[in-house]
Coordinates of C-alpha atoms in Angstrom, one line a residue:
Chain X
X832 CA -35.1 1.2 19.7
X833 CA -33.1 2.2 16.4
X834 CA -35.0 4.7 14.0
X835 CA -36.4 1.5 11.4
X836 CA -35.8 3.6 8.7
X837 CA -36.5 0.1 5.9
X838 CA -40.4 0.5 7.3
X839 CA -41.0 3.9 5.4
X840 CA -41.9 3.2 2.0
X841 CA -39.6 5.5 1.1
X842 CA -36.6 4.3 1.9
X843 CA -38.1 0.9 1.0
X844 CA -38.4 1.5 -2.2
X845 CA -34.8 3.0 -2.6
X846 CA -33.7 0.0 -0.5
X847 CA -35.4 -2.6 -3.2
X848 CA -33.2 -0.7 -6.4
X849 CA -30.2 -2.1 -4.7
X850 CA -27.9 -4.7 -6.8
X851 CA -27.8 -6.7 -3.4
X852 CA -30.9 -5.8 -3.1
X853 CA -32.4 -7.9 -6.1
X854 CA -29.9 -10.6 -6.2
X855 CA -28.1 -11.0 -2.8
X856 CA -25.2 -12.3 -1.5
X857 CA -23.5 -12.0 -4.9
X858 CA -23.4 -9.2 -5.7
X859 CA -22.9 -7.0 -2.4
X860 CA -18.7 -6.9 -3.0
X861 CA -18.3 -7.8 0.6
X862 CA -19.0 -10.8 0.5
X863 CA -16.5 -12.9 -0.7
X864 CA -14.8 -11.3 2.0
X865 CA -17.1 -12.1 4.7
X866 CA -17.8 -15.4 3.9
X867 CA -14.3 -16.6 3.5
X868 CA -14.6 -14.5 7.8
X869 CA -17.4 -17.3 8.6
X870 CA -18.0 -21.6 9.9
X871 CA -19.2 -24.5 7.0
X872 CA -22.3 -24.0 8.2
X873 CA -23.4 -27.9 8.4
X874 CA -25.4 -28.8 11.5
X875 CA -25.7 -25.2 12.4
X876 CA -28.5 -23.8 14.6
X877 CA -28.1 -19.4 12.8
X878 CA -28.9 -16.6 14.5
X879 CA -29.3 -14.0 11.7
X880 CA -29.3 -10.2 13.2
X881 CA -30.8 -8.1 10.4
X882 CA -32.2 -10.0 7.8
X883 CA -33.8 -7.8 5.7
X884 CA -35.3 -10.1 3.1
X885 CA -33.6 -12.9 4.6
X886 CA -30.4 -14.0 1.4
X887 CA -28.1 -14.9 4.1
X888 CA -30.9 -17.2 5.6
X889 CA -31.6 -18.8 3.0
X890 CA -27.8 -19.2 1.9
X891 CA -26.9 -20.5 5.6
X892 CA -29.2 -23.9 4.8
X893 CA -28.7 -24.0 1.3
X894 CA -25.4 -24.9 3.5
X895 CA -26.3 -26.8 5.5
X896 CA -27.2 -25.3 8.4
X897 CA -29.7 -26.7 10.6
X898 CA -31.8 -23.7 11.2
X899 CA -32.0 -20.3 11.1
X900 CA -33.4 -17.7 12.9
X901 CA -33.9 -14.1 11.1
X902 CA -34.1 -11.4 12.6
X903 CA -35.2 -7.3 12.2
X904 CA -37.6 -4.0 13.0
X905 CA -38.7 -3.9 9.6
X906 CA -42.4 -6.0 8.9
X907 CA -42.0 -5.1 5.3
X908 CA -38.3 -7.0 5.9
X909 CA -39.4 -9.4 7.5
X910 CA -43.1 -10.1 5.4
X911 CA -40.2 -10.2 1.6
X912 CA -38.0 -12.9 3.3
X913 CA -41.2 -15.2 4.8
X914 CA -42.3 -15.1 0.7
X915 CA -40.0 -16.8 -0.6
X916 CA -38.4 -19.8 1.6
X917 CA -41.3 -22.0 2.9
X918 CA -38.4 -23.7 4.7
X919 CA -39.6 -25.1 8.1
X920 CA -35.5 -24.6 9.3
X921 CA -35.7 -20.9 8.9
X922 CA -38.0 -18.9 11.0
X923 CA -38.4 -15.3 10.4
X924 CA -38.9 -13.1 14.0
X925 CA -39.2 -9.1 15.1
X926 CA -36.7 -7.9 16.9
X927 CA -35.2 -5.2 18.7
X928 CA -31.2 -5.1 18.7
X929 CA -30.8 -2.9 21.3
X930 CA -32.6 -5.0 23.8
X931 CA -32.7 -8.0 22.3
X932 CA -33.1 -11.4 24.2
X933 CA -32.4 -15.0 23.6
X934 CA -32.3 -18.1 24.9
X935 CA -29.2 -19.0 26.1
X936 CA -25.9 -21.0 23.9
X937 CA -28.5 -22.3 21.9
X938 CA -26.7 -21.0 18.7
X939 CA -23.2 -22.1 17.1
X940 CA -22.9 -18.7 14.7
X941 CA -23.9 -14.9 14.9
X942 CA -24.4 -13.0 11.4
X943 CA -25.3 -9.5 11.3
X944 CA -24.2 -7.5 8.4
X945 CA -25.0 -3.7 7.6
X946 CA -27.2 -3.9 10.7
X947 CA -25.0 -3.1 13.8
X948 CA -24.6 0.8 12.4
X949 CA -28.1 1.9 13.8
X950 CA -28.1 1.0 17.7
X951 CA -27.3 3.4 20.2
X952 CA -25.0 1.0 22.1
X953 CA -23.1 -2.4 20.8
X954 CA -22.9 -3.5 24.7
X955 CA -26.4 -4.7 25.5
X956 CA -25.8 -6.6 21.9
X957 CA -22.6 -8.1 22.5
X958 CA -23.2 -9.2 25.8
X959 CA -27.2 -11.1 24.9
X960 CA -25.1 -12.4 21.8
X961 CA -22.1 -13.5 23.8
X962 CA -24.7 -15.4 25.9
X963 CA -27.0 -17.3 23.3
X964 CA -24.0 -19.0 21.8
X965 CA -22.3 -21.8 22.0
X966 CA -18.6 -22.0 23.8
X967 CA -16.5 -21.7 20.9
X968 CA -19.5 -20.4 18.8
X969 CA -18.7 -17.8 16.1
X970 CA -20.1 -13.9 15.3
X971 CA -19.1 -12.8 12.1
X972 CA -20.6 -9.4 11.4
X973 CA -19.9 -6.6 8.7
X974 CA -20.5 -2.6 10.1
X975 CA -20.4 0.3 8.1
X976 CA -16.7 1.4 8.6
X977 CA -16.4 4.2 11.2
X978 CA -13.6 6.1 8.8
X979 CA -17.3 5.9 6.2
X980 CA -19.6 7.5 9.1
X981 CA -17.7 9.8 10.1
X982 CA -17.2 12.8 8.1
X983 CA -20.3 16.1 8.2
X984 CA -20.5 15.9 5.0
X985 CA -19.8 12.5 3.3
X986 CA -19.2 12.5 0.1
X987 CA -15.3 12.7 -2.0
X988 CA -14.3 15.7 -2.7
X989 CA -11.6 17.1 -5.8
X990 CA -9.2 19.7 -5.1
X991 CA -7.6 21.9 -6.7
X992 CA -5.4 19.6 -8.3
X993 CA -7.2 17.6 -9.2
X994 CA -6.7 15.4 -5.5
X995 CA -9.7 12.7 -4.9
X996 CA -9.9 12.9 -1.3
X997 CA -12.3 12.3 1.9
X998 CA -12.8 14.8 3.6
X999 CA -12.6 13.1 7.4
X1000 CA -13.0 15.8 10.3
X1001 CA -14.4 14.2 13.4
X1002 CA -13.0 10.4 13.7
X1003 CA -13.3 11.1 17.2
X1004 CA -16.5 12.3 17.8
X1005 CA -18.5 9.5 18.1
X1006 CA -22.7 9.5 18.4
X1007 CA -25.4 10.4 15.8
X1008 CA -25.2 11.1 12.5
X1009 CA -27.8 11.9 9.7
X1010 CA -27.4 11.0 5.8
X1011 CA -29.6 11.3 3.2
X1012 CA -29.7 7.7 1.6
X1013 CA -33.1 7.1 -0.1
X1014 CA -35.3 9.0 2.3
X1015 CA -33.9 12.0 4.6
X1016 CA -32.9 11.6 8.5
X1017 CA -31.5 8.5 7.9
X1018 CA -30.3 7.5 11.7
X1019 CA -26.5 5.9 12.6
X1020 CA -24.4 6.4 15.3
X1021 CA -20.6 6.2 14.4
X1022 CA -18.2 4.4 16.4
X1023 CA -13.5 3.9 16.1
X1024 CA -13.3 0.7 15.5
X1025 CA -11.5 0.3 18.8
X1026 CA -14.7 1.5 20.1
X1027 CA -16.5 -1.5 18.4
X1028 CA -13.1 -4.2 19.1
X1029 CA -13.4 -2.7 23.2
X1030 CA -17.1 -3.5 23.0
X1031 CA -16.6 -7.1 21.7
X1032 CA -13.9 -7.8 24.0
X1033 CA -15.7 -5.9 27.0
X1034 CA -18.4 -9.2 26.0
X1035 CA -16.5 -11.9 26.5
X1036 CA -15.1 -12.7 22.9
X1037 CA -12.2 -13.4 21.4
X1038 CA -11.1 -10.9 18.1
X1039 CA -10.3 -14.1 15.5
X1040 CA -10.1 -11.6 12.2
X1041 CA -10.6 -7.8 11.6
X1042 CA -10.6 -6.9 7.3
X1043 CA -11.1 -3.2 6.1
X1044 CA -13.3 -4.2 2.9
X1045 CA -12.2 -2.1 -0.5
X1046 CA -13.1 -3.8 -3.7
X1047 CA -10.3 -5.6 -5.7
X1048 CA -9.0 -4.6 -8.4
X1049 CA -10.4 -6.4 -10.2
X1050 CA -13.7 -6.3 -8.3
X1051 CA -13.1 -2.5 -9.6
X1052 CA -12.3 -4.0 -12.9
X1053 CA -15.6 -5.3 -12.7
X1054 CA -16.7 -2.1 -11.4
X1055 CA -15.6 1.0 -12.3
X1056 CA -17.6 3.0 -10.3
X1057 CA -16.0 1.1 -7.1
X1058 CA -12.5 2.7 -7.2
X1059 CA -13.2 4.7 -4.8
X1060 CA -14.1 3.0 -1.9
X1061 CA -10.4 2.3 -1.7
X1062 CA -9.5 6.2 -0.7
X1063 CA -11.6 4.9 2.5
X1064 CA -12.9 1.1 3.5
X1065 CA -16.8 0.6 3.3
X1066 CA -17.1 -1.8 5.3
X1067 CA -15.2 -3.0 8.4
X1068 CA -16.3 -7.0 8.9
X1069 CA -15.2 -9.2 12.3
X1070 CA -15.2 -12.3 13.6
X1071 CA -14.9 -13.5 17.0
X1072 CA -15.4 -16.2 19.7
X1073 CA -17.0 -17.1 21.9
Chain C
X537 CA 16.2 -2.6 7.7
X538 CA 15.2 0.2 8.3
X539 CA 16.0 3.6 7.6
X540 CA 17.9 4.6 10.3
X541 CA 16.9 7.6 10.1
X542 CA 17.6 8.8 13.9
X543 CA 21.0 8.5 13.5
X544 CA 21.2 11.5 10.6
X545 CA 22.5 14.3 12.9
X546 CA 19.6 16.9 11.0
X547 CA 17.0 14.3 11.8
X548 CA 18.8 13.6 15.9
X549 CA 18.7 17.3 17.1
X550 CA 15.3 18.0 15.5
X551 CA 13.8 15.5 17.1
X552 CA 16.1 17.0 20.6
X553 CA 13.8 19.7 20.7
X554 CA 10.4 18.1 21.1
X555 CA 8.2 18.4 24.8
X556 CA 8.9 14.0 25.2
X557 CA 12.7 13.9 24.5
X558 CA 13.5 16.8 27.3
X559 CA 11.0 15.7 29.5
X560 CA 10.0 12.4 28.6
X561 CA 7.1 9.6 29.1
X562 CA 4.9 12.4 30.9
X563 CA 5.2 15.2 28.1
X564 CA 3.8 12.4 26.1
X565 CA -0.1 13.4 25.2
X566 CA -1.1 9.5 25.0
X567 CA 1.8 8.3 27.6
X568 CA -1.9 8.1 30.2
X569 CA -3.5 6.1 27.9
X570 CA -0.4 3.6 26.5
X571 CA 0.4 3.6 30.9
X572 CA -3.4 2.2 31.6
X573 CA -2.6 -0.7 29.3
X574 CA 0.3 -2.0 31.1
X575 CA 0.4 -5.0 33.5
X576 CA 2.1 -3.4 37.0
X577 CA 5.7 -3.9 36.2
X578 CA 7.2 -4.9 40.1
X579 CA 9.0 -8.1 39.1
X580 CA 8.9 -8.4 34.9
X581 CA 11.4 -8.4 33.0
X582 CA 10.9 -6.7 30.1
X583 CA 11.8 -6.0 26.5
X584 CA 12.1 -1.8 25.4
X585 CA 12.3 -1.6 21.1
X586 CA 12.6 1.4 20.4
X587 CA 14.0 2.5 23.3
X588 CA 15.3 6.4 22.2
X589 CA 16.9 8.4 25.1
X590 CA 15.3 5.4 27.4
X591 CA 12.4 7.7 29.9
X592 CA 10.3 4.2 29.6
X593 CA 13.1 1.3 30.6
X594 CA 14.3 4.0 34.0
X595 CA 10.6 5.0 34.8
X596 CA 9.8 0.7 34.3
X597 CA 12.9 -0.1 36.2
X598 CA 11.7 2.6 38.8
X599 CA 8.4 0.9 38.9
X600 CA 10.2 -2.2 40.1
X601 CA 10.6 -4.2 36.4
X602 CA 13.5 -6.4 37.2
X603 CA 15.4 -6.3 34.2
X604 CA 15.0 -4.2 31.2
X605 CA 16.8 -4.0 28.0
X606 CA 16.7 -1.1 26.4
X607 CA 16.5 -1.8 21.9
X608 CA 16.9 0.3 18.6
X609 CA 18.7 0.8 15.5
X610 CA 19.7 4.4 16.4
X611 CA 23.8 4.5 17.7
X612 CA 23.2 8.8 18.7
X613 CA 20.0 7.2 20.9
X614 CA 22.0 4.4 22.6
X615 CA 24.8 6.4 23.7
X616 CA 22.0 8.9 24.8
X617 CA 20.2 6.0 26.8
X618 CA 23.3 5.1 28.3
X619 CA 24.5 8.6 29.4
X620 CA 21.3 8.4 32.0
X621 CA 21.9 5.3 34.0
X622 CA 24.4 3.2 35.7
X623 CA 21.9 0.7 37.0
X624 CA 23.1 -2.9 35.6
X625 CA 19.7 -3.5 35.3
X626 CA 19.0 -1.8 32.6
X627 CA 21.0 -2.8 29.3
X628 CA 20.5 -0.9 26.1
X629 CA 21.8 -2.6 22.1
X630 CA 21.8 -2.2 19.5
X631 CA 18.6 -3.9 16.6
X632 CA 17.4 -3.9 13.3
X633 CA 13.9 -4.8 14.1
X634 CA 13.4 -6.3 10.6
X635 CA 15.4 -9.0 11.6
X636 CA 15.8 -9.7 15.5
X637 CA 16.5 -12.3 17.1
X638 CA 16.3 -12.6 21.0
X639 CA 15.8 -15.6 23.3
X640 CA 12.9 -17.2 23.5
X641 CA 10.1 -16.9 26.3
X642 CA 13.0 -14.4 28.3
X643 CA 10.5 -11.3 29.2
X644 CA 7.4 -10.7 30.6
X645 CA 6.6 -7.8 28.6
X646 CA 7.3 -6.5 25.3
X647 CA 7.0 -2.2 25.0
X648 CA 6.9 0.2 21.8
X649 CA 5.9 3.3 21.5
X650 CA 6.2 5.2 17.8
X651 CA 8.5 2.5 16.3
X652 CA 6.8 -0.2 14.3
X653 CA 5.1 2.3 11.6
X654 CA 9.1 2.4 10.1
X655 CA 9.0 -1.5 9.3
X656 CA 8.1 -2.3 6.5
X657 CA 6.2 -6.0 7.4
X658 CA 5.3 -6.9 11.3
X659 CA 4.9 -10.7 10.4
X660 CA 8.9 -11.7 11.6
X661 CA 9.1 -9.2 14.1
X662 CA 5.5 -10.1 15.9
X663 CA 7.2 -13.6 15.1
X664 CA 9.6 -13.0 17.1
X665 CA 8.5 -11.1 20.2
X666 CA 5.9 -13.7 20.7
X667 CA 8.0 -16.1 21.3
X668 CA 10.1 -14.3 23.8
X669 CA 7.6 -13.8 25.7
X670 CA 7.0 -16.5 28.7
X671 CA 3.6 -17.9 28.8
X672 CA 0.3 -15.0 29.1
X673 CA 3.2 -12.9 28.5
X674 CA 1.8 -8.8 27.3
X675 CA 3.1 -7.1 24.7
X676 CA 1.9 -3.4 24.7
X677 CA 2.4 -0.9 21.5
X678 CA 2.1 2.3 19.8
X679 CA 2.1 3.2 16.5
X680 CA 1.7 6.2 14.3
X681 CA -2.2 5.7 13.2
X682 CA -2.5 4.5 10.4
X683 CA -5.1 7.6 9.7
X684 CA -2.2 10.1 10.3
X685 CA -0.1 8.5 7.6
X686 CA -1.8 7.7 5.1
X687 CA -2.8 10.7 3.7
X688 CA -1.0 11.5 0.3
X689 CA -0.5 15.3 1.4
X690 CA -0.7 14.5 5.7
X691 CA -1.6 17.8 6.4
X692 CA -5.0 19.8 7.5
X693 CA -6.8 21.7 5.8
X694 CA -9.6 24.5 5.8
X695 CA -12.0 24.0 2.7
X696 CA -14.1 27.2 1.7
X697 CA -16.7 26.8 4.8
X698 CA -14.4 27.0 6.7
X699 CA -15.0 23.5 7.5
X700 CA -10.9 21.4 9.3
X701 CA -10.8 18.4 7.8
X702 CA -8.2 15.8 7.4
X703 CA -7.9 15.1 3.1
X704 CA -7.7 11.9 3.5
X705 CA -6.8 9.5 -0.1
X706 CA -5.6 6.2 0.3
X707 CA -6.4 4.8 3.0
X708 CA -6.0 1.3 1.2
X709 CA -2.8 2.2 0.1
X710 CA -0.6 0.2 2.1
X711 CA 3.1 0.2 1.6
X712 CA 5.2 2.7 1.7
X713 CA 5.0 7.2 3.2
X714 CA 7.9 9.7 2.6
X715 CA 7.6 12.4 4.4
X716 CA 9.9 15.3 6.2
X717 CA 9.5 15.2 9.3
X718 CA 13.2 17.3 11.2
X719 CA 14.4 16.0 7.9
X720 CA 13.3 15.6 3.7
X721 CA 12.8 11.4 3.2
X722 CA 11.7 9.8 6.3
X723 CA 10.2 6.5 5.7
X724 CA 7.3 5.1 7.2
X725 CA 5.1 2.0 5.4
X726 CA 1.5 2.6 6.3
X727 CA -1.2 -0.6 7.5
X728 CA -4.3 -0.3 8.4
X729 CA -4.8 -1.4 12.3
X730 CA -7.2 -4.5 10.8
X731 CA -3.2 -6.0 8.9
X732 CA -1.8 -4.9 12.3
X733 CA -4.1 -6.8 14.2
X734 CA -4.1 -9.2 11.3
X735 CA -0.4 -9.5 12.1
X736 CA -0.2 -10.4 15.8
X737 CA -3.4 -12.7 15.6
X738 CA -1.3 -14.4 13.5
X739 CA 1.4 -14.6 15.3
X740 CA -0.7 -16.6 18.3
X741 CA -1.4 -12.8 20.4
X742 CA -4.8 -12.3 21.6
X743 CA -6.5 -9.2 21.6
X744 CA -6.3 -7.7 24.7
X745 CA -6.9 -3.8 24.5
X746 CA -6.9 -1.0 21.1
X747 CA -7.9 2.6 21.4
X748 CA -7.6 5.3 19.3
X749 CA -5.7 7.4 21.1
X750 CA -6.2 11.4 21.0
X751 CA -5.8 14.2 23.6
X752 CA -8.8 14.5 25.9
X753 CA -10.9 17.1 26.6
X754 CA -8.5 19.0 30.0
X755 CA -5.3 17.7 27.7
X756 CA -6.8 20.6 24.7
X757 CA -7.7 22.7 27.7
X758 CA -3.9 22.6 28.2
X759 CA -2.7 22.6 24.8
X760 CA -5.2 24.2 22.4
X761 CA -2.7 23.4 19.7
X762 CA -3.6 19.2 20.0
X763 CA -7.2 19.9 19.3
X764 CA -6.3 19.0 15.6
X765 CA -5.4 15.5 16.7
X766 CA -9.0 14.7 16.6
X767 CA -10.1 14.8 14.3
X768 CA -8.1 12.3 13.1
X769 CA -6.2 10.4 15.5
X770 CA -2.7 10.4 15.4
X771 CA -1.9 7.1 17.3
X772 CA -3.0 3.7 17.8
X773 CA -2.3 2.0 21.2
X774 CA -2.8 -1.7 21.2
X775 CA -2.6 -4.5 23.7
X776 CA -1.6 -8.2 22.9
X777 CA -1.5 -11.1 24.9
X778 CA 0.3 -14.3 24.2

């Protein structure tokens, strides 16, 4: 089972301070790009892997999705999500994505935002999602970009000549990374883009879109501190079809 | 038209000193991985984009390919390639890959080794290759990895704490890069992995395999100087199907 860091009190309190936690999807820089990869929601049966506070579940329902199953490992997150809706078409459920079972061919769309990097292996989950999707069903996800995760010291450096760099030191060494983010000892798993895509192809998916996301000029004008994110992208966005 | 640096005398002389120039495919570290992406060559009609000395064309013929068209922009390279064979099934021809036209559905396999990063835009070439392939035809290529091309100063650094890093500074700024490699002013074009794949999908290809290549432990034991290549991969290998 992956580490359940979101149920750590300090982490949960820290995570709650993020703009995306407080204001939802529109406060997430990558949301416009991720949304553009989604099919029309009308009448879709949707599963959201790593639903957190349930922002996406509620958005999907507003867009006309027939039903949404929000899954998360964190009990605190699920409790918070459950408080935000009484819509019977939205169901929240606890799930361990490293050993997920879902009913066969019962979802038209699987969605996951920034959850998959907590998993040591993607293969079992991708196989489970593929089996749970209807024919031509979609799987759209974001994940921390491997460039964001790879370094031993994932922090920008300013060199003597004034240049600002991202100190990449072990991109091809996949596996466990431990960082401090609202709490010490947050465990993530670094994989190259190629490994993530290879897992998707092996599960039977077809790649339909991919984006290494960074903020647009317009977003940087609004949020100057985001400029560094163009040095190395923070997120990878992928769209797959069964 | 891309820069024709291979016809520069100093560049040509320098390039000739590389192990892969002198000894061919088996001296190229990525060849075993690239070869593993290729279909059986028996009876295939093959086009090699950026054939150089013709090592791959001759190998493909030895493996049973029916015909091989070797294309290159460099007249020096083509002249050298022509000297190495009298096989009528191998044809060498000059071509500008930025404006390539090929007969429709006339090749079973398109192959390109480390040539596509010289092109400002991949879209026209990918469309031309797609049209030139038979149904279910394959396109297998290697390209310099975007991590290799992106930095303003593409050279490893040793920090004060002794760590060895690759100073990534502008990964999302795609476009022209000028480096010194056997000659000053060698022009290449940096694109993210996502952009290369997006071009392939837009041309109608399906992704079948992808690898961010770095040397294996065994290869590093044989060539200790290759160890740095695992900090950031030098090459990206891609297999597509029409």
